[in-house]
Each structure stands twice: as structure tokens, then as C-alpha cells.
Tab-separated table of C-alpha atoms in Angstrom:
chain	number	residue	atom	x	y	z
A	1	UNK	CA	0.000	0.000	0.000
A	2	UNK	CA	2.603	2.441	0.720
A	3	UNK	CA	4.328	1.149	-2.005
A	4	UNK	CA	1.447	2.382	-4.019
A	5	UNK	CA	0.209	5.837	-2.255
A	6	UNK	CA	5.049	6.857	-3.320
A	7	UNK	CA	4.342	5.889	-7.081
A	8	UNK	CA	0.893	7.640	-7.465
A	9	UNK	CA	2.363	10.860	-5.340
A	10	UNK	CA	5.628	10.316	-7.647
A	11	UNK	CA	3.730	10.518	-11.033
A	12	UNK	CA	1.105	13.625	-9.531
A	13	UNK	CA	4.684	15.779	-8.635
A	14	UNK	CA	5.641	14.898	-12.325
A	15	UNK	CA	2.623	15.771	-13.701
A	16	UNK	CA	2.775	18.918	-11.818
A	17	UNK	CA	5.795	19.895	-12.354
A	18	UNK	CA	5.869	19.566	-16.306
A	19	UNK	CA	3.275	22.557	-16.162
A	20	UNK	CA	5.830	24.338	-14.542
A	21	UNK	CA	7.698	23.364	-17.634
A	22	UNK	CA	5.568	24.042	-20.044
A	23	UNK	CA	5.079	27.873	-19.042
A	24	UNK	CA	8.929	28.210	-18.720
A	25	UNK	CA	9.155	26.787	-22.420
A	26	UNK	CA	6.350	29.170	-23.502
A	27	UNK	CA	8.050	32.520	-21.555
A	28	UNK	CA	11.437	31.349	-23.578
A	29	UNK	CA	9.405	31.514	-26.803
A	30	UNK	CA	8.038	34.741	-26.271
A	31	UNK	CA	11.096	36.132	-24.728
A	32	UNK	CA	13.195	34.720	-28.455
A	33	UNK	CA	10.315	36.142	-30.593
A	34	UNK	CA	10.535	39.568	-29.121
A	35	UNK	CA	14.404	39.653	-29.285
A	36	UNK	CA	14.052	38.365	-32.639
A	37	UNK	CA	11.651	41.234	-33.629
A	38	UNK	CA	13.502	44.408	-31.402
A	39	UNK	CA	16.720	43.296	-33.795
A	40	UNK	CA	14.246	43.111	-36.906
A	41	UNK	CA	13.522	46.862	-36.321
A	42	UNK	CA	17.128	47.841	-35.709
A	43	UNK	CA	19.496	49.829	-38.323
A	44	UNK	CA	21.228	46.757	-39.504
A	45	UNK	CA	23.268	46.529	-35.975
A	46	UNK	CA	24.404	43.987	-34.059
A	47	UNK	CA	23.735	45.911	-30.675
A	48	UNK	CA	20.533	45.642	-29.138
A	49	UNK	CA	20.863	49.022	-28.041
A	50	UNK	CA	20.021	51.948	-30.362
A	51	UNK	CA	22.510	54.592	-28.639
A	52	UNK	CA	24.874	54.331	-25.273
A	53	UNK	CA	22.535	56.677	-23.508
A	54	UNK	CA	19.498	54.329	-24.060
A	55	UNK	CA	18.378	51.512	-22.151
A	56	UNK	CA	18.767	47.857	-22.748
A	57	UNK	CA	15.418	45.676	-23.402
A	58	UNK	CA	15.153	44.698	-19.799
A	59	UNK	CA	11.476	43.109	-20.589
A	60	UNK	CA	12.640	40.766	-22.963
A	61	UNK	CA	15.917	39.830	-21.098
A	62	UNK	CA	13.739	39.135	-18.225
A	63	UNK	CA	11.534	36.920	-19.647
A	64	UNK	CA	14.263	34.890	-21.054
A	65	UNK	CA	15.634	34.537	-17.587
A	66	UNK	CA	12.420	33.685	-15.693
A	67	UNK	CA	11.751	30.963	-18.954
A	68	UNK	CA	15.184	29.275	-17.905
A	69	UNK	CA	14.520	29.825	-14.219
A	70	UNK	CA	11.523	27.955	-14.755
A	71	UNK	CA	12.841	25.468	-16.689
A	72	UNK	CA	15.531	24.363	-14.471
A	73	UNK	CA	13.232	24.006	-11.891
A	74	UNK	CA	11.565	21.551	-13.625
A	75	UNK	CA	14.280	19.596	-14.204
A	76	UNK	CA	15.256	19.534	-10.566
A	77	UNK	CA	11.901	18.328	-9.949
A	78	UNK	CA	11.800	15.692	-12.106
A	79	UNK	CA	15.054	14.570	-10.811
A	80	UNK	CA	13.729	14.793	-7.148
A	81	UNK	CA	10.599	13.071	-8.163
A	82	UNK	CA	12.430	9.891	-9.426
A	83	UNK	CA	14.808	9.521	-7.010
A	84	UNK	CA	12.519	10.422	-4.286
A	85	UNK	CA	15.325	11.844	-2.615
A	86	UNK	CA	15.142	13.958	0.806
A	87	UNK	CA	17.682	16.403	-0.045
A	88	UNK	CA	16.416	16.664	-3.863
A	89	UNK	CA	12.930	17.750	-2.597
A	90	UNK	CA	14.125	20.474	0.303
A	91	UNK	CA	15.729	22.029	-2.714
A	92	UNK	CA	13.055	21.753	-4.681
A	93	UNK	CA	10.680	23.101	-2.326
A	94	UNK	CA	12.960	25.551	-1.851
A	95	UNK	CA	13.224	26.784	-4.921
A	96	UNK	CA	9.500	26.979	-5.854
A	97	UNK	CA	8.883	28.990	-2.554
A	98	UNK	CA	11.342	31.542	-3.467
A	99	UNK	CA	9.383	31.438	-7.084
A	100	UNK	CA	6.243	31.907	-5.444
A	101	UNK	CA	7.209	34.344	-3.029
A	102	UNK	CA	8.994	36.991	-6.083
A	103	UNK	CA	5.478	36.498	-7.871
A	104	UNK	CA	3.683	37.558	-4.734
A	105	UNK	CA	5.784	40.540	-4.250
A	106	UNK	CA	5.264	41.124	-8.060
A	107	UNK	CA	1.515	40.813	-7.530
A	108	UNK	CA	1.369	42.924	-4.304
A	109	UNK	CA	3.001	45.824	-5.910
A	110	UNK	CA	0.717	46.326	-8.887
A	111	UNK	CA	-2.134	45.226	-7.247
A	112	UNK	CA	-1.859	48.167	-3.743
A	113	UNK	CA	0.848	50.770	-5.549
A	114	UNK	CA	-1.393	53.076	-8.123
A	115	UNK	CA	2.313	54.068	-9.466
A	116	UNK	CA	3.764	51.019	-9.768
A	117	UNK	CA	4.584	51.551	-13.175
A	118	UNK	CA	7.248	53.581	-11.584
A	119	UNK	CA	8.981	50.782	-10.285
A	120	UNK	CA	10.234	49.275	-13.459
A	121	UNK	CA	13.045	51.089	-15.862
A	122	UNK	CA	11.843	52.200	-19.033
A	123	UNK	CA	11.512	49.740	-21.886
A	124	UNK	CA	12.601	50.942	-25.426
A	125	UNK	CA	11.244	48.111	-27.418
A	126	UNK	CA	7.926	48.842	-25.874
A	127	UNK	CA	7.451	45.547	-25.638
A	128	UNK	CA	6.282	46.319	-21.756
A	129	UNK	CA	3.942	48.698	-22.702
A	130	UNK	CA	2.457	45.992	-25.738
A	131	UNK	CA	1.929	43.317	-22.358
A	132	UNK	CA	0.549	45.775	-20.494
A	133	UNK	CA	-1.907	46.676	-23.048
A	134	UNK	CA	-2.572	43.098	-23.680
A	135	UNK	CA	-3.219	42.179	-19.954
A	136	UNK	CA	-5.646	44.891	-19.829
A	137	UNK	CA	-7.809	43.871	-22.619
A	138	UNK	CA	-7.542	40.381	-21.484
A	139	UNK	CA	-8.044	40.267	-17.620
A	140	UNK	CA	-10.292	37.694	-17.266
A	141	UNK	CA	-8.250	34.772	-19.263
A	142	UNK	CA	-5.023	36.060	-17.713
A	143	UNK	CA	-6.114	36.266	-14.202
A	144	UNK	CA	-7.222	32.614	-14.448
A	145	UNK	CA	-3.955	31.524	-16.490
A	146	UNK	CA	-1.918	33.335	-13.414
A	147	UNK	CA	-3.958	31.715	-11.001
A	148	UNK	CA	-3.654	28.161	-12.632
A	149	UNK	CA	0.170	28.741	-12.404
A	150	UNK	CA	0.169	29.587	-8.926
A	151	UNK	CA	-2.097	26.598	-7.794
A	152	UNK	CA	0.550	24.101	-9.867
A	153	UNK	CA	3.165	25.558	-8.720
A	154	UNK	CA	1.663	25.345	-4.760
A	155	UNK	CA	0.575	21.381	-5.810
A	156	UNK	CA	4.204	20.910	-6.481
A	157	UNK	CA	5.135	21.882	-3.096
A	158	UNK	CA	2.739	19.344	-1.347
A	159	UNK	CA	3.342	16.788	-3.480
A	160	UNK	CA	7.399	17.446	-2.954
A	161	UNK	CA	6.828	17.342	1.000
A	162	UNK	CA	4.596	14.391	1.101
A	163	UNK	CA	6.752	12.823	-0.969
A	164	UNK	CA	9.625	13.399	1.535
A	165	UNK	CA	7.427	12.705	4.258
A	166	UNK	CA	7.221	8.774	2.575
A	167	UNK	CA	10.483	8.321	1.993
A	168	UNK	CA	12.525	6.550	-0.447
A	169	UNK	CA	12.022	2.813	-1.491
A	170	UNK	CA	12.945	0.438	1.299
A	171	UNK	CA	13.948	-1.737	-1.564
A	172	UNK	CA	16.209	0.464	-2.175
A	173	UNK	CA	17.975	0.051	1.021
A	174	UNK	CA	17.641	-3.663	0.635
A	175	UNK	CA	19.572	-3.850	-2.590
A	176	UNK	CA	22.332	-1.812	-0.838
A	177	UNK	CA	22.522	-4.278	1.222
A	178	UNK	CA	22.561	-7.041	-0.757
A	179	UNK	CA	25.922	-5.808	-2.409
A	180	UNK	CA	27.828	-6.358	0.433
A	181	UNK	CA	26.669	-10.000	0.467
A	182	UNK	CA	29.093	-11.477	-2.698
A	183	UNK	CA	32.614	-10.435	0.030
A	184	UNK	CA	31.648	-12.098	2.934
A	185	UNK	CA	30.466	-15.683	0.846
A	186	UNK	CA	34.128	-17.057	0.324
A	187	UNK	CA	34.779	-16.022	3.852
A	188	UNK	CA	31.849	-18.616	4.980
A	189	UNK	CA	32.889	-21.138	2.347
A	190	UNK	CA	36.648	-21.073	3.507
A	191	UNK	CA	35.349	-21.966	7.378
A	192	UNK	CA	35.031	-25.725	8.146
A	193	UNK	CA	32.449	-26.814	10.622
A	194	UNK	CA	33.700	-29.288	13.215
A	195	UNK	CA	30.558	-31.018	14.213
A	196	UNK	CA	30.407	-31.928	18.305
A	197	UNK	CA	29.301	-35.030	19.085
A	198	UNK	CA	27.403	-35.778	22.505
A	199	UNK	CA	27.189	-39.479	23.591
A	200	UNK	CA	28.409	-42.102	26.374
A	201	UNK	CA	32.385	-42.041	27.599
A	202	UNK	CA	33.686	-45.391	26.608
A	203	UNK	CA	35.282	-47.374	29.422
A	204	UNK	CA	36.228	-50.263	27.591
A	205	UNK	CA	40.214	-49.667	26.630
A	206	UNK	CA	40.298	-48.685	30.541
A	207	UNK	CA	38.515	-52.011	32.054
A	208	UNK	CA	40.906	-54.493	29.458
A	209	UNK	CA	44.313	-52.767	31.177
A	210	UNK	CA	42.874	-53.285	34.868
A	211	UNK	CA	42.087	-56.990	33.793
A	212	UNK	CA	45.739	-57.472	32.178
A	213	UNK	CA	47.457	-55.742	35.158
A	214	UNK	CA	45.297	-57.831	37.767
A	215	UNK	CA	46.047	-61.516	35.861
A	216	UNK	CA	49.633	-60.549	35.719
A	217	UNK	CA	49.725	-60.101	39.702
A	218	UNK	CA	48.054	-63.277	39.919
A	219	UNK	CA	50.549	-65.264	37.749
A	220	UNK	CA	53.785	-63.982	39.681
């Protein structure tokens, strides 16, 4: 049974976590195709900045780093998820708390600061203010979409701690054992039993010389 309850909490953290995945993959994708397009509209340079005094694409870089983020994450947790190992998962869990927690900062501050538009550096692809824009038209689908992130992403937590909370395969620890098994064979082979043998002391050797020593008295 508990044998049963790991594998099915195993493939549910997997499940989980390629979500995770699959909006990392998707934020690398968007992040490329906006890179892709701010060098489209450039002067036939190399630089993604138009002149030193302007500001690099933070928007786009950023994505492209919270893609990877996201994507290593997954990977840890796929590797944590198979191996059902204790110090895999604290990681894990770890690292999807400190996801959750920038999000929730991120959150907070547009949500209770009317200026929070303040906050973050100007954008000169306007790719930002295009997101923005696109939010706002769209609040309803992305509210869910950001919700349904969150809730995978808080899954993937529970899953990771009652995972830990199980523990790894005590077959595991059997077949560790086992190894050890092969050295100490020729060790038992090489020993030779000496069976003991319980029975009646024999007198008879012991009566025949007190007969012999008796008839030779008798004769002198």
C-alpha cells in the first residue's frame, strides 16, 4: 500500500511539475520572438541598443531569464521526483517557494501601488507597454492563467513534502545491502564446521588394562 500511495504521489509531482515546464518553455518563446523582432527593427546593428545613452530591453531579457529559471526548476523536480530523494525535494521546495514568493511581491506591488509603473526602468522596445496593453484587454483569461500557475506551482510543493514525508524505497535500502553479500560468501565457504558429538564415555580400553594388570599379579 505504501508502495502504491510513493508511485501515485511520484507521477502527480511529475505531472505537476511539467506545467511548470511548459510555461517556462512558452516565456522562452516569447522572450526569443521579441528579441528576434527588437533586432528586426534595428538599423542593420548587431547591438541591441540603439545609442549608449538608451536603455537595454530589460522586458525581454527578463523573460528569457524567468523561462530558464523555470525550466531548471523543472528539471530539478523531475530529478527529485524519481529519485525520491530527501535532499532533492528540500531544494526543490525551496526553490518553488522563493518562485512563489517573487510572484507575490510582483503581484502585491501592482495590485496596492497606483504608481507602480514607476517601479520598473523604461523599456525601449515597448514591448512592456504591448503586455501591459494586452493584460488589460484580457483580464479575465489572464487572471485565471496566473492563477492556474500559482495553484501548480503550490501542488508541487505538497506533493514534494509528502513525498519526503514517505520516503525513499525500502527496496532500495535492501539492494544496498545485498551488495555487500558477494565479500563475505568465500569467507563462509573457507570456514570448516567441526561437528560436536554428545554421547556415552567409553570405558572399555580402561577395564581391558585393569584386567591385564590384575592376571599378571596373579601369575607372579
Amino acid at each position: 500500500m505504501g508502495r502504491m500511495a510513493r508511485s501515485c504521489v511520484q507521477s502527480l509531482l511529475k505531472l505537476a511539475n511539467s506545467g511548470i515546464g511548459m510555461v517556462g518553455i512558452a516565456m522562452i518563446l516569447y522572450a526569443l520572438w521579441m528579441i528576434r523582432d527588437w533586432q528586426r527593427h534595428m538599423d542593420h546593428t548587431s547591438s541591441p541598443f540603439v545609442g549608449p545613452d538608451t536603455p537595454p530591453p530589460w522586458f525581454m531579457y527578463t523573460s528569457l531569464g524567468l523561462g530558464v529559471t523555470f525550466c531548471v526548476i523543472t528539471c530539478s523536480g523531475h530529478i527529485a521526483a524519481e529519485t525520491a530523494n530527501g535532499c532533492c525535494l528540500g531544494c526543490y521546495v525551496v526553490f518553488v517557494f522563493l518562485l512563489l514568493m517573487l510572484e507575490g511581491a510582483v503581484t502585491a506591488d501592482v495590485f496596492l501601488n497606483n504608481n507602480w509603473e514607476r517601479d520598473f526602468p523604461v523599456d525601449p522596445s515597448e514591448n512592456f507597454k504591448e503586455f501591459k496593453d494586452f493584460v488589460r484587454m484580457n483580464f479575465e483569461m489572464c487572471k485565471w492563467i496566473g492563477l492556474s500557475v500559482v495553484c501548480v506551482q503550490g501542488l508541487s510543493m505538497l506533493l514534494a513534502m509528502i513525498l519526503k514525508a514517505l520516503g525513499p524505497y525500502c527496496e532500495r535500502c535492501n539492494d544496498s545491502d545485498d551488495e555487500y553479500i558477494p565479500d563475505r560468501v568465500p569467507l563462509l565457504k573457507n570456514y570448516v564446521h567441526q561437528p560436536y558429538v554428545v554421547g556415552d564415555p567409553i570405558y572399555g580400553s580402561t577395564s581391558n588394562s585393569w584386567n591385564v594388570r590384575i592376571n599378571d599379579k596373579a601369575n607372579r
